[in-house]
mmCIF file of N, CA and C in Angstrom:
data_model
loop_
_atom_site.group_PDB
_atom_site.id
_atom_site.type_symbol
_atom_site.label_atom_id
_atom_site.label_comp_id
_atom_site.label_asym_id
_atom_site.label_seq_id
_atom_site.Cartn_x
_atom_site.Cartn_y
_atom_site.Cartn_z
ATOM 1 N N UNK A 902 -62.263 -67.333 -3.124
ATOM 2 C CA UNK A 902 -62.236 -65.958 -2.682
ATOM 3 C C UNK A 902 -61.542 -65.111 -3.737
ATOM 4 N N UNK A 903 -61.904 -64.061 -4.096
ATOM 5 C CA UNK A 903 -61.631 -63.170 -5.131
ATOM 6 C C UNK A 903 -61.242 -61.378 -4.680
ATOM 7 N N UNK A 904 -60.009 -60.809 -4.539
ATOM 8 C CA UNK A 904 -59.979 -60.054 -4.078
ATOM 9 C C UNK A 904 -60.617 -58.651 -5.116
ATOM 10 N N UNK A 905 -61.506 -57.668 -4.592
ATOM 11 C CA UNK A 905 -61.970 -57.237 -5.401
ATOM 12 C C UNK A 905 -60.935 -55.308 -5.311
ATOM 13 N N UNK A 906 -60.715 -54.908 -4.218
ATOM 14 C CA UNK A 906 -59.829 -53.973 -4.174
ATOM 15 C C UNK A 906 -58.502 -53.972 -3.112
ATOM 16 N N UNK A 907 -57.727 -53.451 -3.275
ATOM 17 C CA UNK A 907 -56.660 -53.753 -2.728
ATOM 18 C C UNK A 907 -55.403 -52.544 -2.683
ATOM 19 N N UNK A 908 -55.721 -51.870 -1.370
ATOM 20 C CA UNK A 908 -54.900 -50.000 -1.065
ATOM 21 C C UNK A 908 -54.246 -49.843 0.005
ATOM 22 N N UNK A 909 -53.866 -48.921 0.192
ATOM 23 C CA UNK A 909 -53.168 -48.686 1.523
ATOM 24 C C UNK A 909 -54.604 -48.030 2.283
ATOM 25 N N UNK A 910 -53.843 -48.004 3.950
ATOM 26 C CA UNK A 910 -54.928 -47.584 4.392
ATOM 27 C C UNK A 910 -54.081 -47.027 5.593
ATOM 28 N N UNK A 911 -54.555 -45.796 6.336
ATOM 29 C CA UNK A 911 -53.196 -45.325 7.677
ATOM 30 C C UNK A 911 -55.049 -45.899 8.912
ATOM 31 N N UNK A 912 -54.632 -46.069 9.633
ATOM 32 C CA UNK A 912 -55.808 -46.660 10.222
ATOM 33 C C UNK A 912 -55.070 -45.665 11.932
ATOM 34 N N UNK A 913 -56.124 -44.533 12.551
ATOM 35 C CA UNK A 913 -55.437 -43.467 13.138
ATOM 36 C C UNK A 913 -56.459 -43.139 14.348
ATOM 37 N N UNK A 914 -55.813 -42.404 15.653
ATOM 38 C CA UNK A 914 -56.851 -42.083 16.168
ATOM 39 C C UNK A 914 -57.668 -40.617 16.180
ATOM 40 N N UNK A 915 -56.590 -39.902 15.018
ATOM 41 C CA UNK A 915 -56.917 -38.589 15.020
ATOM 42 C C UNK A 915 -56.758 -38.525 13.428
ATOM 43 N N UNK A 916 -57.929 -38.418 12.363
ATOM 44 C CA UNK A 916 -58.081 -38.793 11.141
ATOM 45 C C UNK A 916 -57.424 -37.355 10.301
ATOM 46 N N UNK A 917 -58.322 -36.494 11.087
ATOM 47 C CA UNK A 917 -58.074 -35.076 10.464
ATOM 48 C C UNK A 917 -56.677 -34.285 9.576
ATOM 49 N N UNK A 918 -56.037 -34.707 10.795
ATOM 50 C CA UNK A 918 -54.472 -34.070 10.396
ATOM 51 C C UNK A 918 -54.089 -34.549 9.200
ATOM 52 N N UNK A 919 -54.353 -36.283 9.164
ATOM 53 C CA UNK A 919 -54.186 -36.938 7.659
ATOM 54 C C UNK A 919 -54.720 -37.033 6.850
ATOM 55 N N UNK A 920 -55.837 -36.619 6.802
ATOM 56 C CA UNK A 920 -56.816 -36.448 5.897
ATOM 57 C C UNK A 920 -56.326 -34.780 4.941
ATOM 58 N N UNK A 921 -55.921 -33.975 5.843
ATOM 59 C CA UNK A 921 -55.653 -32.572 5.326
ATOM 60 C C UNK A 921 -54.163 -32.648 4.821
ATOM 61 N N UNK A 922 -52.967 -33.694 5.348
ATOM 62 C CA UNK A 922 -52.211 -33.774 4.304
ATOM 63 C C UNK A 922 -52.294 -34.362 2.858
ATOM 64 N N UNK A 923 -53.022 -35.282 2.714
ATOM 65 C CA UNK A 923 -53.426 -36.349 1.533
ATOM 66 C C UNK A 923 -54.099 -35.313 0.822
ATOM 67 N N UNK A 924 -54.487 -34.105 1.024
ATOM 68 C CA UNK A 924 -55.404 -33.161 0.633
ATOM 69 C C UNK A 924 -54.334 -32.729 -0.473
ATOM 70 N N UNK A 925 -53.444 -31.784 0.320
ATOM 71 C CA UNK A 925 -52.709 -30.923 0.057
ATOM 72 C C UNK A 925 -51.745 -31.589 -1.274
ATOM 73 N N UNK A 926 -51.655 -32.948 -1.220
ATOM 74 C CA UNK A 926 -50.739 -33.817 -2.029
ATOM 75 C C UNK A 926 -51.762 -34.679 -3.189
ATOM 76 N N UNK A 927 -53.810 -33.899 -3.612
ATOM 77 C CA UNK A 927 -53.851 -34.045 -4.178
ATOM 78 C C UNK A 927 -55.077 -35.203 -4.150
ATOM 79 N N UNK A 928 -55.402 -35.644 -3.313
ATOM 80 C CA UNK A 928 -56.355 -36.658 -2.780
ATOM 81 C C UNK A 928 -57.327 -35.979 -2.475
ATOM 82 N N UNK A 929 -58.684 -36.874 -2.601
ATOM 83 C CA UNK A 929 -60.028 -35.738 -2.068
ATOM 84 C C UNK A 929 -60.906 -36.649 -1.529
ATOM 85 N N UNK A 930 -61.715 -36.700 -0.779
ATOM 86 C CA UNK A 930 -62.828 -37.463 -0.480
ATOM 87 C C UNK A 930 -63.651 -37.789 -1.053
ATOM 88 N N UNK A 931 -63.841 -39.226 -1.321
ATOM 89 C CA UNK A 931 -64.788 -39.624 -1.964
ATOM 90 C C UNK A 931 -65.902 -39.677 -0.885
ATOM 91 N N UNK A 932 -66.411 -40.094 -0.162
ATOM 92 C CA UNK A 932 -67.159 -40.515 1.080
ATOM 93 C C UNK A 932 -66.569 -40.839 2.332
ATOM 94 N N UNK A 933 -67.909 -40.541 3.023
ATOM 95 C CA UNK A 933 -67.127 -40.672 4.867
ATOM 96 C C UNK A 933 -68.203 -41.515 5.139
ATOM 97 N N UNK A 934 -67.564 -42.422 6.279
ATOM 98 C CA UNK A 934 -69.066 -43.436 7.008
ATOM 99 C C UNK A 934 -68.537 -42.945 8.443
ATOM 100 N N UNK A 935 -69.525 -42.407 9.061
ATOM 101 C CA UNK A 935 -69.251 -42.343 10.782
ATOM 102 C C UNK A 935 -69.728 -43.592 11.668
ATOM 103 N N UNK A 936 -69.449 -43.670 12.632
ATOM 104 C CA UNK A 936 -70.355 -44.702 13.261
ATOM 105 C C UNK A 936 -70.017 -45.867 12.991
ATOM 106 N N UNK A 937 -69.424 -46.751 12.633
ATOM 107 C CA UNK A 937 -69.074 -47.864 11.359
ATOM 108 C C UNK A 937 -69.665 -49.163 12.879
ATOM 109 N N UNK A 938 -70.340 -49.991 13.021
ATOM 110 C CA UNK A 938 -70.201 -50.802 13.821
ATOM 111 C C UNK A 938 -69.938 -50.655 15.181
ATOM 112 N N UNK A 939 -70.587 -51.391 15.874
ATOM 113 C CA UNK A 939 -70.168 -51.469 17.672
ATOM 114 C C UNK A 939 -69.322 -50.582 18.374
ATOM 115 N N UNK A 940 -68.009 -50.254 17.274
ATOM 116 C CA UNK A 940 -66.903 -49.925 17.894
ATOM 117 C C UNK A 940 -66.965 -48.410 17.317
ATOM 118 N N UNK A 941 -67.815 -48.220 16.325
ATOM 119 C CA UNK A 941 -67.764 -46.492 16.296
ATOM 120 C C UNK A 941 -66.706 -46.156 15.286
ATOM 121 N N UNK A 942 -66.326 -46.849 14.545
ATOM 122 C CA UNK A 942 -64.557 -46.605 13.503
ATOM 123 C C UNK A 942 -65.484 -45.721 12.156
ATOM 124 N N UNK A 943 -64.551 -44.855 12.226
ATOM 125 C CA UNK A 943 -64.949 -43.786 11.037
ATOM 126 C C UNK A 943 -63.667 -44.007 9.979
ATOM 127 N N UNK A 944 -64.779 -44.416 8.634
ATOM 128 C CA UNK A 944 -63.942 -44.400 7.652
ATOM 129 C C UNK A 944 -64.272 -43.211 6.524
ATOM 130 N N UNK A 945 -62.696 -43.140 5.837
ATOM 131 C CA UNK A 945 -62.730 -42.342 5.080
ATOM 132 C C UNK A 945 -62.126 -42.764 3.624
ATOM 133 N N UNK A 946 -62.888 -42.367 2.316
ATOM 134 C CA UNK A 946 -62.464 -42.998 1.618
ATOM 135 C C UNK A 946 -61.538 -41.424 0.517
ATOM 136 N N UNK A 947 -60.794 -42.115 0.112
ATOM 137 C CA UNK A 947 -60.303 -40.418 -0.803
ATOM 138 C C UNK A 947 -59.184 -41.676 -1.670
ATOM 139 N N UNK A 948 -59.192 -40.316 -3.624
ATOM 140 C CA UNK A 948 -58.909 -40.940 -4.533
ATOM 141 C C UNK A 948 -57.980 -39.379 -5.482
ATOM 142 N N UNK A 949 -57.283 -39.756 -5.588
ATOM 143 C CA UNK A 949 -56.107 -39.199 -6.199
ATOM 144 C C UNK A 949 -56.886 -38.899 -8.117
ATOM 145 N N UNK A 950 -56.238 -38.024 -8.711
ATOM 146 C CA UNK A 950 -56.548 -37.642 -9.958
ATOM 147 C C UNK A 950 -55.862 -39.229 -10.899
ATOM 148 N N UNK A 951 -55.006 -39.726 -10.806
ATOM 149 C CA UNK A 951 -54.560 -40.795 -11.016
ATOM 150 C C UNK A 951 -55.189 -42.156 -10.852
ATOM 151 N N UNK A 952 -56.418 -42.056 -9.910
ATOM 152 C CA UNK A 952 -57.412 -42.876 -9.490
ATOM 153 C C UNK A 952 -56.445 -43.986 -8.391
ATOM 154 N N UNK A 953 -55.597 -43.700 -8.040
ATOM 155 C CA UNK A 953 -55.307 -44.662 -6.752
ATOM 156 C C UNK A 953 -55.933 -44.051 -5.684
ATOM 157 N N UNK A 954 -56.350 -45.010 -4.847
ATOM 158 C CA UNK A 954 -57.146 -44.704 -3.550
ATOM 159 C C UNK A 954 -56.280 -44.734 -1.991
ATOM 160 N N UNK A 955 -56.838 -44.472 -1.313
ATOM 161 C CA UNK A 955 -56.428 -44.339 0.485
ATOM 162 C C UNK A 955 -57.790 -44.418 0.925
ATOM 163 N N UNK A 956 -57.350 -45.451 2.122
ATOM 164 C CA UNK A 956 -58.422 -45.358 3.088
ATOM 165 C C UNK A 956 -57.688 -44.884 4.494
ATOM 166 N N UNK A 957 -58.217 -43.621 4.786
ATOM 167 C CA UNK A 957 -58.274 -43.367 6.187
ATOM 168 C C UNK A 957 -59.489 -43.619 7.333
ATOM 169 N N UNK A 958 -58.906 -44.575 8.270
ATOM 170 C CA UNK A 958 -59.697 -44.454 9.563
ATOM 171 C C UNK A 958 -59.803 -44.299 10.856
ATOM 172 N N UNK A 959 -60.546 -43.922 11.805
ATOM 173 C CA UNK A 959 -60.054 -43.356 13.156
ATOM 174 C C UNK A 959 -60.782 -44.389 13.933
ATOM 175 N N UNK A 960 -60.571 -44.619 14.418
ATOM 176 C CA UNK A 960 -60.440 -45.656 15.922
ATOM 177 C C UNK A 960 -59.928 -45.278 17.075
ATOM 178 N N UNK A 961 -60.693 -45.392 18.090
ATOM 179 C CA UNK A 961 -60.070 -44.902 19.508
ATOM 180 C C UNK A 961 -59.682 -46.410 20.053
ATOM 181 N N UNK A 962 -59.697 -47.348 19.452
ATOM 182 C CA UNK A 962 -59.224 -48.660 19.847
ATOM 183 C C UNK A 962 -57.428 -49.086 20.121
ATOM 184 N N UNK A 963 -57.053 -47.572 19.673
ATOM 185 C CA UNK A 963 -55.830 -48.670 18.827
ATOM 186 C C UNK A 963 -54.497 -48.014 19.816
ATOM 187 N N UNK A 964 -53.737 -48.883 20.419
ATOM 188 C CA UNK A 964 -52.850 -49.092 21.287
ATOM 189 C C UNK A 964 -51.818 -47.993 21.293
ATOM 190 N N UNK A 965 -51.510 -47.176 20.040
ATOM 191 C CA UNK A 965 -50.870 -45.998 19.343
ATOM 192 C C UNK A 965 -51.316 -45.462 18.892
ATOM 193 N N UNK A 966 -50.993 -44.406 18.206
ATOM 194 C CA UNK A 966 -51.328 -43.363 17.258
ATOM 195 C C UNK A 966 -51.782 -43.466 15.875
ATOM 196 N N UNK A 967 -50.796 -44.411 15.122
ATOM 197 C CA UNK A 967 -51.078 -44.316 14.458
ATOM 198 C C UNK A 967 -50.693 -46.183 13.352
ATOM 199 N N UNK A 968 -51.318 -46.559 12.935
ATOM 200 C CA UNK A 968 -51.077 -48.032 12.423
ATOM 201 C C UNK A 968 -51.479 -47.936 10.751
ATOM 202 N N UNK A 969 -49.956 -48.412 9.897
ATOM 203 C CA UNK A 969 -50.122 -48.611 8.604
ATOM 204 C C UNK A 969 -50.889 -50.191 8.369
ATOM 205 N N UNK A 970 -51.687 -50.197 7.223
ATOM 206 C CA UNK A 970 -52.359 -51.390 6.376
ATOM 207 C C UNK A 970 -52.281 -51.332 5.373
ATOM 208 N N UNK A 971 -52.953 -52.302 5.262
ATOM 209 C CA UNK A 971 -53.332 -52.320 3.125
ATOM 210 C C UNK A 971 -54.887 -53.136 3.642
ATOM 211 N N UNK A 972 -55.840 -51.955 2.602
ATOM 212 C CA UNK A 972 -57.288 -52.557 2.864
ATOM 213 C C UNK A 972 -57.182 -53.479 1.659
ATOM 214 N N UNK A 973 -58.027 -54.470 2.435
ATOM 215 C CA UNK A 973 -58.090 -55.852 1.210
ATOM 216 C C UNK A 973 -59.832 -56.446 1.169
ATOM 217 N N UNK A 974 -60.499 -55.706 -0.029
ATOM 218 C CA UNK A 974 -61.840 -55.628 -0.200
ATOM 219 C C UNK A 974 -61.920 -57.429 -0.944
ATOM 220 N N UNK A 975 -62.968 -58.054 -0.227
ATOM 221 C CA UNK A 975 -62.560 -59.441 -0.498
ATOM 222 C C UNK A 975 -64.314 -59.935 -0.857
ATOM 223 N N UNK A 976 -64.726 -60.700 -1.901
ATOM 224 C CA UNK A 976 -66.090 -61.196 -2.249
ATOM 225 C C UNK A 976 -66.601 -62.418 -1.101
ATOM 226 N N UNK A 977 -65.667 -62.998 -0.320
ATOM 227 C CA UNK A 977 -66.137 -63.895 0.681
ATOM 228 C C UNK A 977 -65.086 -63.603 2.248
ATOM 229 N N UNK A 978 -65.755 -62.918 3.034
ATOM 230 C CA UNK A 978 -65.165 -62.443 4.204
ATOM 231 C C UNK A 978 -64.513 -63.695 5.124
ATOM 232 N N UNK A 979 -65.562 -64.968 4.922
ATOM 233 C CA UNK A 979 -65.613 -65.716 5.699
ATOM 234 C C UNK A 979 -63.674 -66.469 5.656
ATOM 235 N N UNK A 980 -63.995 -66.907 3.691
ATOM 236 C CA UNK A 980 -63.004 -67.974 3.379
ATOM 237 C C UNK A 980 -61.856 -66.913 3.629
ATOM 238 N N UNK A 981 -61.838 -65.719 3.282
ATOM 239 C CA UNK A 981 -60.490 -65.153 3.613
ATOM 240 C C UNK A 981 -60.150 -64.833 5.041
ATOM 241 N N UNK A 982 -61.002 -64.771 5.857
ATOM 242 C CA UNK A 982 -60.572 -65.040 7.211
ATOM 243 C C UNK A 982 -60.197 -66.341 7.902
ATOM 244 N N UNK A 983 -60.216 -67.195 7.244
ATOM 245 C CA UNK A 983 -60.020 -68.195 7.399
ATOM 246 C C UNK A 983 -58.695 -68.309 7.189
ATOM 247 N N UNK A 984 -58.059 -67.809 5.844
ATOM 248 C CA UNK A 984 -57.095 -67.778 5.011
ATOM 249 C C UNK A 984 -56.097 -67.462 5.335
ATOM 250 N N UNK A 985 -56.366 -65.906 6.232
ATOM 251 C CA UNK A 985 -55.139 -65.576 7.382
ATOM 252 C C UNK A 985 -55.328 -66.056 8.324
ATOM 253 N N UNK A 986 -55.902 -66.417 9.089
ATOM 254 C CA UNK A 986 -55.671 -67.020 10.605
ATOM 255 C C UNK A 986 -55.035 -68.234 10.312
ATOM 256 N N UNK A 987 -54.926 -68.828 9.068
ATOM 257 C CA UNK A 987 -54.396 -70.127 8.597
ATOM 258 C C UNK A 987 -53.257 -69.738 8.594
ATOM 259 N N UNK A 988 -52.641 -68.276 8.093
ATOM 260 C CA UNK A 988 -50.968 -68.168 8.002
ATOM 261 C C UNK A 988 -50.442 -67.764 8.778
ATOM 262 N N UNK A 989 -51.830 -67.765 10.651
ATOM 263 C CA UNK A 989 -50.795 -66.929 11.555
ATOM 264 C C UNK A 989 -51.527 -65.481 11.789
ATOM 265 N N UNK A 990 -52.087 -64.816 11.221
ATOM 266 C CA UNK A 990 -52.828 -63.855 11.420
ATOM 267 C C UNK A 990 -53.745 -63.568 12.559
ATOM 268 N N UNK A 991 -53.901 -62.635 13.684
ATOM 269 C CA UNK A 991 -54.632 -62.702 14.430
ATOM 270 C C UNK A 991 -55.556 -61.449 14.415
ATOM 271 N N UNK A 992 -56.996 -61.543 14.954
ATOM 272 C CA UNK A 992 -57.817 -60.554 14.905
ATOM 273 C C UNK A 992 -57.843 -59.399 15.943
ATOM 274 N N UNK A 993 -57.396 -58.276 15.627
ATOM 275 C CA UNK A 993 -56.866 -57.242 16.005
ATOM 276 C C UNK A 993 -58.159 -56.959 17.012
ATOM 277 N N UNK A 994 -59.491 -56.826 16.791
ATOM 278 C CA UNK A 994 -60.530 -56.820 17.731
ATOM 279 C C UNK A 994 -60.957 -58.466 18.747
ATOM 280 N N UNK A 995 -60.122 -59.405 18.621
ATOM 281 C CA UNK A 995 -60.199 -60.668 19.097
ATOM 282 C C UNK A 995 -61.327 -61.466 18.490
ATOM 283 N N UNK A 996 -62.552 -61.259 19.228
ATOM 284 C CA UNK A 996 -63.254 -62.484 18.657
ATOM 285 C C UNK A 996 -64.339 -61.542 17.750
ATOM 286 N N UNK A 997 -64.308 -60.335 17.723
ATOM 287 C CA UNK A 997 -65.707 -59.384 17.268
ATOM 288 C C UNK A 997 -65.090 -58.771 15.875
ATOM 289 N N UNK A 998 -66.184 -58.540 15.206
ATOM 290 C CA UNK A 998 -65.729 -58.242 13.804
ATOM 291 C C UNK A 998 -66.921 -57.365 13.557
ATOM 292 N N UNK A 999 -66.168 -55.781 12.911
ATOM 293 C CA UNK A 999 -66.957 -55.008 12.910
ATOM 294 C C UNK A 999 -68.271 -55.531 11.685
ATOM 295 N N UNK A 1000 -69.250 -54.800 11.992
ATOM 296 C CA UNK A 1000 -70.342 -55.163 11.110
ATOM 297 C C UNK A 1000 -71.243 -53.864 10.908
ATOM 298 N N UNK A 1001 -71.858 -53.727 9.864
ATOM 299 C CA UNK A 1001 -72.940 -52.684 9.669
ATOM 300 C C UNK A 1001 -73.634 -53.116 8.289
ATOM 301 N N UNK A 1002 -74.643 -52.362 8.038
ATOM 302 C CA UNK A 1002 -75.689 -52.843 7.156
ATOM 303 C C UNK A 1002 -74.758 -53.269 5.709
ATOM 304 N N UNK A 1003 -73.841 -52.294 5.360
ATOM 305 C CA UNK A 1003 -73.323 -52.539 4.461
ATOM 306 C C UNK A 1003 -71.937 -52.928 3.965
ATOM 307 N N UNK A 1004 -71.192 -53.699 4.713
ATOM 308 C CA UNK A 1004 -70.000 -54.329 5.140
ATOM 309 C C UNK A 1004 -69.672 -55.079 6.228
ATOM 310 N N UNK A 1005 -68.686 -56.199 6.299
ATOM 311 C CA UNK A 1005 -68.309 -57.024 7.526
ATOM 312 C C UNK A 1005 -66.375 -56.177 7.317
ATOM 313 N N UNK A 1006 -65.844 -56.407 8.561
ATOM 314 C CA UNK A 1006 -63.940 -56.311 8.533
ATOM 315 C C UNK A 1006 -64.015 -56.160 10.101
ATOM 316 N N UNK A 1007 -62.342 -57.372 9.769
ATOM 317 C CA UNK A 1007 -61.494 -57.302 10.608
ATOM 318 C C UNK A 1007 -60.241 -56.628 10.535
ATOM 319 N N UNK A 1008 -59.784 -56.160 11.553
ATOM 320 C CA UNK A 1008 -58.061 -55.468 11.388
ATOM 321 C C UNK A 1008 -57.347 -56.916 11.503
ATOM 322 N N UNK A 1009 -56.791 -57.619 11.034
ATOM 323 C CA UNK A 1009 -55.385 -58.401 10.623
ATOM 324 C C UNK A 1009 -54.248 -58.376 10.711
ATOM 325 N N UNK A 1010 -53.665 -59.049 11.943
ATOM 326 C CA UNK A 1010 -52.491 -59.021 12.120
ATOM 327 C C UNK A 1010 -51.463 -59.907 12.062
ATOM 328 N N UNK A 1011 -50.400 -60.006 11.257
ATOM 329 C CA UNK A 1011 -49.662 -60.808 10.479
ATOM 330 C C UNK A 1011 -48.377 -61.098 11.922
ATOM 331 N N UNK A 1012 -48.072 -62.722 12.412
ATOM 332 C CA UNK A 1012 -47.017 -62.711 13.584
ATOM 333 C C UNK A 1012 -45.939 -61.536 13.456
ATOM 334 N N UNK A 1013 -45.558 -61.015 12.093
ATOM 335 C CA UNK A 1013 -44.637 -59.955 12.095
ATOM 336 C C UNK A 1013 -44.639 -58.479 12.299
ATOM 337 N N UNK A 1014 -46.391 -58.430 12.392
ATOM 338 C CA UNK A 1014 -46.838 -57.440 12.682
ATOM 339 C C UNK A 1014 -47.618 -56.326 11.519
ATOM 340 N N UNK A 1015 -47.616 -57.154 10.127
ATOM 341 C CA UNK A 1015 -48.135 -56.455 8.893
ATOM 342 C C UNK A 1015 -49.414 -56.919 9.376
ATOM 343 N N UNK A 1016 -50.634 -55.512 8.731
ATOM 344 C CA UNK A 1016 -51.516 -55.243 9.346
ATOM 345 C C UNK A 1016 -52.525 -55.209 7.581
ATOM 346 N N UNK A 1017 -53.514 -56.411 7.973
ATOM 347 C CA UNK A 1017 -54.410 -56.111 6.553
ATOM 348 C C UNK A 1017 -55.895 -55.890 7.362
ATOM 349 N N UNK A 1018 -56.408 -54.710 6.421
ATOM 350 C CA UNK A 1018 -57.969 -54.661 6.552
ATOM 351 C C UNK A 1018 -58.662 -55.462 6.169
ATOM 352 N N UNK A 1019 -59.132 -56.839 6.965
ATOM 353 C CA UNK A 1019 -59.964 -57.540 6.039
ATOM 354 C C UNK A 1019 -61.679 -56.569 5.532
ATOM 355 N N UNK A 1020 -61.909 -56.590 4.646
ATOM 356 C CA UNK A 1020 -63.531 -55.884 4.569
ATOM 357 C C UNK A 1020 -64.418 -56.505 3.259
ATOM 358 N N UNK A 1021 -65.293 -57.174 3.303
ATOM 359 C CA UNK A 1021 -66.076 -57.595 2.220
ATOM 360 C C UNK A 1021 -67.572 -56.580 2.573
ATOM 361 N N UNK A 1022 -68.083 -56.193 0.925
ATOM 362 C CA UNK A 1022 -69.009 -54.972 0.995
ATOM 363 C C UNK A 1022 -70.225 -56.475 0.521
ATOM 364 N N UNK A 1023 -71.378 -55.968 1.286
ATOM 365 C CA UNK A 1023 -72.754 -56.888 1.069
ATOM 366 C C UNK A 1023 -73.216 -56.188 0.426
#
């Protein structure tokens, strides 16, 4: 398994507000996906003049307001899911893993509570 990108990500149920601060501090949108899978998760991608990235996404799934990550863009979804559930990691959607034509991810949750985006792009 080969990690191919690797960012922060605020993973939210109300995208907007954060999306318009990251603005203001210089970040812009690269692309938006609506709809993302079963569950409807809208991602947002935005990249700084410096070229570091943020991923913002909204989810009405999520138990709070608002949940920090680090997205972890990975060439084999499978072996790295494997990889965390091996160290303890549990799947934040349980047994379902979002899917759409052009990506698989799980939300990742570490026993301590650190939170990785798993996502491999097809």
């Amino acid at each position: 398994m080969r990690i191919t990108t690797f960012n922060p990500q605020i993973i939210t149920k109300d995208a907007e507000p954060v999306v318009r601060l990251f603005e203001t501090l210089g970040f812009q949108r690269r692309h938006t996906k609506e709809a993302i899978g079963e569950l409807g998760v809208t991602g947002i991608r935005m990249q700084d003049a410096g070229g570091f990235y943020l991923d913002i996404s909204q989810s009405d799934y999520l138990p709070v307001d608002c949940i920090e990550a680090i997205r972890m863009n990975v060439d084999d979804f499978d072996e790295a899911f494997r990889l965390l559930t091996d160290h303890g990691f549990k799947n934040f959607y349980g047994d379902r893993v979002v899917e759409n034509p052009s990506s698989r991810s799980a939300v990742m949750i570490a026993p301590s509570g650190f939170v990785i985006n798993l996502v491999q792009h097809i």
